[in-house]
Each structure stands twice: as C-alpha cells, then as structure tokens.
mmCIF file of C-alpha atoms and ligand atoms in Angstrom:
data_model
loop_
_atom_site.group_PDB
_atom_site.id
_atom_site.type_symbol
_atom_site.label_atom_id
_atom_site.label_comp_id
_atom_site.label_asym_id
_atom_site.label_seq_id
_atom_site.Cartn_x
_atom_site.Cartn_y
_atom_site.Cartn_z
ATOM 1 C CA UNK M 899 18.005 -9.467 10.084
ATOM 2 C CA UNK M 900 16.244 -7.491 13.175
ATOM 3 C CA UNK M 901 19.706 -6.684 14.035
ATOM 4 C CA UNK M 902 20.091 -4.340 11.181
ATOM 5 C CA UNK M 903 16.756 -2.196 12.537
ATOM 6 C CA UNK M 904 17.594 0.924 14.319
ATOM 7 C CA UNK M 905 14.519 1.835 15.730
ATOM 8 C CA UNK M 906 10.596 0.383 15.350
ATOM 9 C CA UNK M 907 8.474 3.156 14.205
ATOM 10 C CA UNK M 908 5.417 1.007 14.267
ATOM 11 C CA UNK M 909 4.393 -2.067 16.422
ATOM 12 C CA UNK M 910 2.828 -5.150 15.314
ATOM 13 C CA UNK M 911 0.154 -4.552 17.665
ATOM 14 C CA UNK M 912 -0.511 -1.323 16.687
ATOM 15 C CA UNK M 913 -0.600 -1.990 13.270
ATOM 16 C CA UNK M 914 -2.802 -4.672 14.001
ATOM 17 C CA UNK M 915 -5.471 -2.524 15.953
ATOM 18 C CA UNK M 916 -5.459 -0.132 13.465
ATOM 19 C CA UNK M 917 -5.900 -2.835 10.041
ATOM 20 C CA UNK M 918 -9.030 -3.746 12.715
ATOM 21 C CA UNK M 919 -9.931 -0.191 12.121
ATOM 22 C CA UNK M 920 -9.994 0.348 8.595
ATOM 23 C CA UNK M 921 -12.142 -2.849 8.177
ATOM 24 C CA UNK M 922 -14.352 -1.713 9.883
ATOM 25 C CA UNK M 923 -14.447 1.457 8.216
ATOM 26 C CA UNK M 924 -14.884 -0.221 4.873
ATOM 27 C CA UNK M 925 -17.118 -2.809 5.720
ATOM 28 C CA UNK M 926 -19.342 0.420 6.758
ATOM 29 C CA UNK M 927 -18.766 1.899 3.685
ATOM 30 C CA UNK M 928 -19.116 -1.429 0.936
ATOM 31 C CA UNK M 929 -22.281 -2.473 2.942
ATOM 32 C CA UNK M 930 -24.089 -4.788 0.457
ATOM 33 C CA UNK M 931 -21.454 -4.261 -2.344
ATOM 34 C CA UNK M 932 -18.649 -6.574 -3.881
ATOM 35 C CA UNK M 933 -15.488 -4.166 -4.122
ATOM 36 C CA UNK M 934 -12.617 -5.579 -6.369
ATOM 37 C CA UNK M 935 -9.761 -5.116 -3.849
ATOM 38 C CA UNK M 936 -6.837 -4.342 -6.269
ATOM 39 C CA UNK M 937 -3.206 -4.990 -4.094
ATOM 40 C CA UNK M 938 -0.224 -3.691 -5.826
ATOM 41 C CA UNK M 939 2.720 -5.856 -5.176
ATOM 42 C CA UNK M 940 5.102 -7.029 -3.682
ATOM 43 C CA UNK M 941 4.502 -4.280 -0.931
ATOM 44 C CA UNK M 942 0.756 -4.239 -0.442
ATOM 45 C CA UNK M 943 0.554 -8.025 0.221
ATOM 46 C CA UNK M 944 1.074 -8.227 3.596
ATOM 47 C CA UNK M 945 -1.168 -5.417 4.647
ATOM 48 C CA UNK M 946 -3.652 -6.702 2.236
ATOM 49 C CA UNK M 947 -4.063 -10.690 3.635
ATOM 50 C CA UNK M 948 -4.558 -8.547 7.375
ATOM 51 C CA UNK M 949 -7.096 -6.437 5.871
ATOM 52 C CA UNK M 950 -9.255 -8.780 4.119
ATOM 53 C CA UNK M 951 -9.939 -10.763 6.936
ATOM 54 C CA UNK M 952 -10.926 -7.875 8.602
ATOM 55 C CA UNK M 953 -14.052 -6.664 5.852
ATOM 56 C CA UNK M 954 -16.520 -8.149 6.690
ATOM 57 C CA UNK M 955 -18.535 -7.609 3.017
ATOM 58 C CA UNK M 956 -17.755 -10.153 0.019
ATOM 59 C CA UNK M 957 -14.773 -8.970 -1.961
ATOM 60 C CA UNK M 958 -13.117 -9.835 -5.088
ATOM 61 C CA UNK M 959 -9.362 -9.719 -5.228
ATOM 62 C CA UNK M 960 -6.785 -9.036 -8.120
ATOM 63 C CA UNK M 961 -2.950 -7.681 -8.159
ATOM 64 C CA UNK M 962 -0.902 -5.618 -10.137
ATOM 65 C CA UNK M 963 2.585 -5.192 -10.363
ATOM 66 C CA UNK M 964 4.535 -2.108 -11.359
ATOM 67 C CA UNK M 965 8.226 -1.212 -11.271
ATOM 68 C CA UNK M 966 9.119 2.391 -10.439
ATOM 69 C CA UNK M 967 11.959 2.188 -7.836
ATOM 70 C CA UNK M 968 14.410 -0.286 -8.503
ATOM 71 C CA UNK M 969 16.645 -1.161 -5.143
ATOM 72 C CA UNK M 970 17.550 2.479 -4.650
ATOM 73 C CA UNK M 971 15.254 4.313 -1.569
ATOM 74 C CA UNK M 972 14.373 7.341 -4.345
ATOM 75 C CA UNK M 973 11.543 7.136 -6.480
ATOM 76 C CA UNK M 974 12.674 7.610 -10.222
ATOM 77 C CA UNK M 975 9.084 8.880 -10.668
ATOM 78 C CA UNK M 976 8.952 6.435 -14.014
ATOM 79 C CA UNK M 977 6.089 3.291 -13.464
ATOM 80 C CA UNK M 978 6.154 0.791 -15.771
ATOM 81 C CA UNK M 979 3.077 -1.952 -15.504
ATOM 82 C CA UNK M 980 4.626 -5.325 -14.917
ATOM 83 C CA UNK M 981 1.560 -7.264 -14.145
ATOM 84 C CA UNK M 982 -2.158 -5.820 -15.151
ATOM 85 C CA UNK M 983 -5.160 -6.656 -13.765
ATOM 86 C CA UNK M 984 -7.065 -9.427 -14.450
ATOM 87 C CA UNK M 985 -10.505 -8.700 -13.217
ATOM 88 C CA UNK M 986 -12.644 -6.548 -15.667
ATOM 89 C CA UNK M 987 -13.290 -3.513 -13.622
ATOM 90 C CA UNK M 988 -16.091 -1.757 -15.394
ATOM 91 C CA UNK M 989 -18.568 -0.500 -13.183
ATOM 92 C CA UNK M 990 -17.415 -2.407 -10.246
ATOM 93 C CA UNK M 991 -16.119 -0.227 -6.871
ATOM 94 C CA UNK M 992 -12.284 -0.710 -6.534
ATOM 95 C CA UNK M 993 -10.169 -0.022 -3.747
ATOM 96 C CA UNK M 994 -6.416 0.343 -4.310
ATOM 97 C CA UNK M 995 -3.940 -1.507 -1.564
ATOM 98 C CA UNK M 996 -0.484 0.092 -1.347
ATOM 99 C CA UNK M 997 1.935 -0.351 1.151
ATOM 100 C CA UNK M 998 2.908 3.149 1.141
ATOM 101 C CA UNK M 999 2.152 6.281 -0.481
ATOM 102 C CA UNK M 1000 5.802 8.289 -0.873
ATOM 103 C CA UNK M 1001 5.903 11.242 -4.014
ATOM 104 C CA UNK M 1002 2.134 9.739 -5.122
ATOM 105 C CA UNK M 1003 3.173 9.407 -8.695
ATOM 106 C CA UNK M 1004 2.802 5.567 -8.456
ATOM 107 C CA UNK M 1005 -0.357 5.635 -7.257
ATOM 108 C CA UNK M 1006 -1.539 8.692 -9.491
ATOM 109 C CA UNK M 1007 -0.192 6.842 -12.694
ATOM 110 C CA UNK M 1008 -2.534 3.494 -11.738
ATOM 111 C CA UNK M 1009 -6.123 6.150 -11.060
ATOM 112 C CA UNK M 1010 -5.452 7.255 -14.151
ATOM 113 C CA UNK M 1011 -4.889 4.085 -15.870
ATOM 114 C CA UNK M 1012 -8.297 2.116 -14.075
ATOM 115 C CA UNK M 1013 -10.346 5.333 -14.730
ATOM 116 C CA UNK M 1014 -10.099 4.457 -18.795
ATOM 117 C CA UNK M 1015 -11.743 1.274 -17.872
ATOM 118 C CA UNK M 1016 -14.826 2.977 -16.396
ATOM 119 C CA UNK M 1017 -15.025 1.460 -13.020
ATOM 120 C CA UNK M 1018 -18.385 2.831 -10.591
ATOM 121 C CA UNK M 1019 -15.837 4.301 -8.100
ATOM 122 C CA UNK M 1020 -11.981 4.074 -7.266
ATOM 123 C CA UNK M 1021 -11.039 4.123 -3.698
ATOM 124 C CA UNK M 1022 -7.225 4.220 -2.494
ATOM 125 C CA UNK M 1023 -6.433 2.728 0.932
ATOM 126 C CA UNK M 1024 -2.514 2.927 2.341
ATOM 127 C CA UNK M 1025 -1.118 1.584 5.073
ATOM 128 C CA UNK M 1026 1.228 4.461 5.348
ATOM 129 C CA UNK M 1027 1.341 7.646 3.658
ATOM 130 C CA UNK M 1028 4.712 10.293 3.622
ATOM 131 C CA UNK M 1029 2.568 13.604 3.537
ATOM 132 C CA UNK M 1030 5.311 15.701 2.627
ATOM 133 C CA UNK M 1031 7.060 13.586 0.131
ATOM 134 C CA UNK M 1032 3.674 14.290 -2.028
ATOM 135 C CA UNK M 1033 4.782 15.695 -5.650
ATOM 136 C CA UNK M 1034 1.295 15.851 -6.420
ATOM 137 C CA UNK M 1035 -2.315 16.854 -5.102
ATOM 138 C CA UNK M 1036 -3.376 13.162 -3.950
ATOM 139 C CA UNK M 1037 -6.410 12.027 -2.471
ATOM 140 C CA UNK M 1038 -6.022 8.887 -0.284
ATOM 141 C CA UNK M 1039 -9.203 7.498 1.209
ATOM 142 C CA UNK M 1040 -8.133 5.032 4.109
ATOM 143 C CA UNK M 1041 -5.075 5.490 5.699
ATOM 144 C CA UNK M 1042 -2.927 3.626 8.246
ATOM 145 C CA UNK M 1043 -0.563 5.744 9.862
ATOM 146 C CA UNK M 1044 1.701 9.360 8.435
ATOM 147 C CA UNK M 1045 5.455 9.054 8.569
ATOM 148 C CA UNK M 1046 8.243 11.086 7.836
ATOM 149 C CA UNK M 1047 10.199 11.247 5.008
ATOM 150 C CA UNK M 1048 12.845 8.735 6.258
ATOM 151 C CA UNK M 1049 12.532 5.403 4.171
ATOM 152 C CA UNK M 1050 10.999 2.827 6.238
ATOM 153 C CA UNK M 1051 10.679 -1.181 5.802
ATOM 154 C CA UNK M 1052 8.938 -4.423 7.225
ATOM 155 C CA UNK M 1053 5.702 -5.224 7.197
ATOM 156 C CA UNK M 1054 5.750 -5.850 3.430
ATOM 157 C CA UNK M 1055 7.638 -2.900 2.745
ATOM 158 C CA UNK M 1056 11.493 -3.494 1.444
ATOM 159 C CA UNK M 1057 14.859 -2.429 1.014
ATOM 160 C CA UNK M 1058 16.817 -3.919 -1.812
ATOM 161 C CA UNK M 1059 13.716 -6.749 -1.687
ATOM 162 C CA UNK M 1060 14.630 -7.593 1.807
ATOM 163 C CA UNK M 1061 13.299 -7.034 5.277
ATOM 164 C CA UNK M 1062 9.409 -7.400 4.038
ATOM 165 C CA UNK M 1063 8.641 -10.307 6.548
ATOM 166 C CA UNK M 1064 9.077 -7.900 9.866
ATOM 167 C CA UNK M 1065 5.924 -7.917 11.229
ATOM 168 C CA UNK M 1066 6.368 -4.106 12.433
ATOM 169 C CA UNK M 1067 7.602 -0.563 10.634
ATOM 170 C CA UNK M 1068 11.260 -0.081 10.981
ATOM 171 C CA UNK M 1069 14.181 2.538 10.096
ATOM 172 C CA UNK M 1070 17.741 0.542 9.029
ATOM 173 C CA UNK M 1071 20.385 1.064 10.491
ATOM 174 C CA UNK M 1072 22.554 3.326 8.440
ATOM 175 C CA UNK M 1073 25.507 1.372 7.469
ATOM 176 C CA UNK M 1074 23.224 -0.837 5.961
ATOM 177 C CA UNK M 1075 22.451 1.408 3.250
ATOM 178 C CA UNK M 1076 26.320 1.942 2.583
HETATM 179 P P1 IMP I 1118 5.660 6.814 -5.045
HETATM 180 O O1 IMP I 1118 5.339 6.616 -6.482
HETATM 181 O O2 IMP I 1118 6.826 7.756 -4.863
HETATM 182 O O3 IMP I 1118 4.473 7.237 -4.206
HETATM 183 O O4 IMP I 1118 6.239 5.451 -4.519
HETATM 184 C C1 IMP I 1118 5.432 4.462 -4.093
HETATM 185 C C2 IMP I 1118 6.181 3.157 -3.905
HETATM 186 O O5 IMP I 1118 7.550 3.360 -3.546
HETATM 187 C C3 IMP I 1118 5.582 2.418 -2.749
HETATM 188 O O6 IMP I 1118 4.497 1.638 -3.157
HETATM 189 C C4 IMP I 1118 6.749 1.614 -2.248
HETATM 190 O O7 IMP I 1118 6.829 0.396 -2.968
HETATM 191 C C5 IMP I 1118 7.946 2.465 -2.548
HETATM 192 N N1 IMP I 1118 8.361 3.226 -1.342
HETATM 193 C C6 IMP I 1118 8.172 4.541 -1.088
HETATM 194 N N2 IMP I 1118 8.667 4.900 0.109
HETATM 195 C C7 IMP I 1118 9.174 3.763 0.652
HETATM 196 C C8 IMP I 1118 9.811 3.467 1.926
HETATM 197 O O8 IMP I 1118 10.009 4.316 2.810
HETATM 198 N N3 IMP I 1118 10.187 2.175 2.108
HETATM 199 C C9 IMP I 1118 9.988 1.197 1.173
HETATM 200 N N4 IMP I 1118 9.382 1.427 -0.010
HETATM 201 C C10 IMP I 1118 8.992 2.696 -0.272
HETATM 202 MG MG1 MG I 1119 4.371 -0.313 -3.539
#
C-alpha cells in the first residue's frame, strides 16, 4: 500500500504536534463548557480519536455520516445525510470534525442543517482545508494545515475507501488513479 504514495505531504509527527496544538487551542476556548464534538465520517475519525485526547475539557461525542463523493476524487456537490446525529444539540456548543474541507459545500450543507436545531454556537475544526477549491464564502474555525488542490489521502482520508490507515498526508501515485 505505501508503495502506491508518491510523495508525503504531511508527517505523522507533524501532524501530531500540530493535533497537540489545536487542543490546546480549544481547551482554551471550551474552558468550563461540555462541547458536543460532532465527527463526520469515515474521514474525520482518525483526526478526531487524536484530538480528543488532546482537550483537555469534558466533551460529548456523536457522528454523522453523509455521502457526497462517491469513489471519484470530484465532489458532485450533492450531500445526502446517511447517518444523523444522535445527540440533541439545542443550546449546546458544537464543533464540527472533518477531515478536509475541499469546495465547502459539505460542510456548508451540515451548518445549515444543525443551525435549525438551535444549538448555543457551531464551531468547524479541519484537519486540512483546500483554500482555493472553496465554491463558497466558508468560515472554518480550527484548522490543521492548507493544501493544494491535488487530492490527498491517509490519515483517515481515502481514495476509493482505501489508504485511510496511513498515519501521514500523501499524493498517489498516478497510475493508481488509472
Ligand atoms: P466538499 O464538500 O467539496 O468540501 O468535500 C468534502 C469532503 O470530500 C471531505 O470531507 C472528504 O471526505 C472529501 N474530499 C475532499 N477532498 C479530498 C481529498 O483530497 N482526498 C480525500 N477526500 C477528499
Ligand atoms: Mg469527509
């Protein structure tokens, strides 16, 4: 499998040091409050189980699941919820986990969809985020690291569902996508 990466983008131990980071940052931030840390699968797991341990505040967790890419690298800019939430968010402070933030519609289509439940405040932390693949004005809170628009896996993130257990940011190879 690590035969089919052409070049690490980001290390293990530099994602590590910067998941430190961000905890930090949000334990700062959620001092004395319960956040409902909301990961949306499958990419945001592996970022989130790093992150968590690193918040030092009491959290609650939940997932949701939505489908807008299929095994193609292009986003077909239609999300479809595939598992909701199970936590009642009203009035609670939730943080959105993503793996990556690419055109943003994903992530715009979810604010939208928690704000009808009235929650006290909706942050959006990303491990990654593709600045200029943005189709829309986006507001991401905590971020990781910017990348290009090349499409990037490991580290939770797939291609075709495969390559998420790298424990670093890699580019494929290109006759893997043929
Ligand atoms: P968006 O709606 O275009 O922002 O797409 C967001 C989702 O697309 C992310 O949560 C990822 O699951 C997936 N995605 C976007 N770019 C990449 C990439 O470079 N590698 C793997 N998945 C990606
Ligand atoms: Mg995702």
């Amino acid at each position: 499998m690590r035969n089919d990466i052409e070049k690490i983008l980001i290390t293990e131990a530099e994602i590590q040091e910067k998941i430190k980071q961000l905890g930090e940052q949000i334990s700062k931030d959620y001092k004395e409050k319960k956040p409902v840390l909301i990961c949306i699968l499958k990419g945001g797991i592996v970022f989130l189980s790093d992150l968590m341990m690193n918040i030092s505040t009491h959290i609650e967790l939940d997932f949701m699941s939505l489908s807008s890419y299929g095994d193609s690298t292009k986003s077909s800019g239609v999300v479809k919820i595939k598992k909701d939430i199970d936590v009642d968010i009203s009035n609670r402070d939730v943080i959105i986990i993503e793996d990556i933030v690419d055109t943003g519609l994903t992530l715009k289509y979810i604010d939208d969809y928690f704000m009808q439940h009235k929650p006290a405040s909706i942050k959006i932390c990303a491990l990654l985020d593709k600045p200029k693949a943005h189709l829309i004005d986006i507001k991401i809170d905590y971020v990781g690291f910017e990348v290009g628009n090349e499409f990037v896996v490991g580290y939770g993130l797939d291609y075709a569902q495969k390559y998420r257990n790298l424990p670093y940011i890699g580019i494929l190879k290109k006759e893997i996508y043929s």
